[in-house]
Amino acid sequence: MTRPQAILTDIEGTTSSISFVKDVLFPYARRAMPAYVQEHGGHPQVRHWLNQVAD
């Protein structure tokens, strides 16, 4: 197994305000995710997590 390149933590209300997450980060993710999945969806690690969501 390879070492992780990033660790996602729960930042809502911890490192930033809840409104920032709701008003900025969520809309960004909604806009950026389709293109990311289209471009990287064939990558084994991305495919793994897409399959987890689809189940």
Backbone as a ProteinNet text record, in pm:
[ID]
protein_1_A
[PRIMARY]
MTRPQAILTDIEGTTSSISFVKDVLFPYARRAMPAYVQEHGGHPQVRHWLNQVAD
[TERTIARY]
84.2	0	89.2	48.4	125.1	85.5	173.7	145.7	41.8	-44.4	-144.8	-80	-140.2	-93.2	-169.1	-283.3	-364.1	-446.6	-481.3	-570.7	-683.9	-804.3	-921.5	-973.2	-985	-1037.2	-1163.4	-1239.6	-1361.5	-1323.1	-1340.9	-1299.8	-1417.5	-1537.1	-1655.7	-1665.6	-1650.8	-1660.2	-1531.6	-1430.6	-1304.8	-1199.8	-1168.1	-1067.8	-1130.7	-1258.3	-1329.4	-1474.9	-1542.8	-1682.1	-1770	-1878.2	-1973.2	-2028.9	-2051.8	-2106	-2006.6	-1876.2	-1777	-1785.9	-1797	-1809	-1935.6	-2045.7	-2174.8	-2179.8	-2131.5	-2146.5	-2034.9	-1917.6	-1803.6	-1757.6	-1728.3	-1669.8	-1768.4	-1890.5	-1988.7	-2019	-2046.8	-2070.1	-1948.3	-1829.2	-1709	-1703.6	-1726.7	-1722	-1827.4	-1947.1	-2051.9	-2009.9	-1941.4	-1896.1	-1777.6	-1682.7	-1556.4	-1562.6	-1649	-1648.8	-1678.3	-1777.4	-1803.5	-1682.4	-1614.2	-1497	-1384.8	-1367.1	-1263	-1291.2	-1416	-1451.8	-1437	-1476.6	-1463.6	-1316.8	-1231.8	-1089.9	-1014.8	-1049.9	-972	-1048.5	-1170.5	-1254.1	-1197.4	-1107.4	-1045.9	-927.6	-880	-767.1	-813	-734.8	-779.1	-823.2	-751	-789.4	-919.3	-937	-1061.8	-1175.7	-1153.1	-1255.9	-1299.1	-1204.3	-1236.4	-1339.7	-1315.8	-1407	-1537.9	-1534.6	-1660.5	-1745.2	-1681.5	-1754.2	-1812.5	-1740.1	-1790.8	-1917.9	-1920.3	-2037.3	-2153.9	-2123.9	-2229.2	-2297.5	-2230.9	-2289.3	-2402
-117.2	0	124.1	226	350	440.3	530.5	627.1	727	773	870.5	1002.3	1067.1	1198.5	1308.8	1273.7	1372	1300.9	1374.1	1323.1	1423.4	1376.1	1461.6	1456.7	1572.5	1579.9	1663.9	1649.6	1727.9	1867.3	1966.3	2102.4	2190.4	2140.5	2224	2266.2	2395.5	2450.2	2437.9	2370.1	2351.5	2450.2	2442.6	2533.4	2647	2635.6	2741.3	2740.2	2847.1	2857	2761.7	2721.4	2633.2	2701.5	2831.4	2901.7	2900.6	2906.2	2898.4	2763.7	2658.7	2525.2	2517.2	2562.8	2555.3	2645.8	2767.6	2867.5	2865.9	2813.6	2817.4	2677	2592.6	2462.8	2367.2	2358.3	2268.5	2308.6	2437.1	2474.8	2447.3	2470.2	2440.5	2291.4	2206.9	2062.4	2020.8	2078.3	2044.9	2081.9	2194.4	2237	2154.8	2126.4	2064.5	1912	1848.5	1702	1635.2	1678.8	1609.7	1606.6	1718.8	1722.4	1635.3	1636.5	1553.4	1405.8	1365.4	1224.8	1187.2	1276.1	1246.6	1229.6	1314.7	1309.6	1195.6	1165.7	1070.4	943.2	928.9	815.3	679.1	672.7	546.2	507.6	600.1	572.3	472.6	369.1	264.7	315.2	410.7	459.7	538.9	619.2	694.8	598	501.8	402.3	326.9	292.9	223	301.6	431	511.1	538.4	550.9	565.2	439.3	324	198.9	189.5	241.3	239.5	323	436	524.5	462.3	392.3	334.4	215.9	150.4	31.3	64
0	0	0	-75.9	-80.2	35.5	67	173.7	125.6	213	170.7	131	32.6	-9.3	62.7	117.9	189.1	294.8	397.4	500.7	514.1	494.1	504.1	646.8	707.4	843.8	844.7	949.6	964.2	1011.6	924.2	958.8	997.4	977.2	998	1144.2	1167.4	1301.5	1381.9	1327.7	1399.5	1349.8	1221.7	1165.9	1087.9	1060.9	988.3	1032.5	1003.2	1046	966.4	1027.7	960.5	836.2	842.8	726.1	609.5	636.4	528.8	457.9	535	476.2	391.9	447.2	378	255.5	269.3	163.1	59	94.2	2.6	-38.9	58.9	25.4	-40.6	11.5	-50.3	-194	-222.9	-362.9	-452.4	-400.5	-478.9	-513.2	-414.3	-437.9	-540	-531.5	-628.4	-770.6	-785.5	-918.8	-967.5	-880.5	-921.4	-932.7	-856.3	-851.4	-985.4	-1063.2	-1190.3	-1284	-1298.8	-1387.1	-1331.7	-1200.5	-1139.5	-1164.6	-1143	-1163.5	-1310.3	-1398.9	-1541.6	-1580.1	-1526.6	-1562.4	-1494	-1369.2	-1289.9	-1253.7	-1302.5	-1264.2	-1299	-1394.6	-1431.1	-1344.2	-1263.2	-1174.5	-1067.7	-1041.1	-948.3	-811.1	-755	-621.9	-627.2	-729.7	-744.6	-771.9	-859	-891.7	-767.2	-680.5	-555.8	-475.5	-456.3	-373.9	-446	-575.8	-649.7	-634.6	-638.3	-618.7	-477.8	-379.1	-241.9	-229.6	-296.8	-292.3	-367.3	-475.7	-559.4	-492.6	-399.2	-335.2	-241.3
[MASK]
+++++++++++++++++++++++++++++++++++++++++++++++++++++++

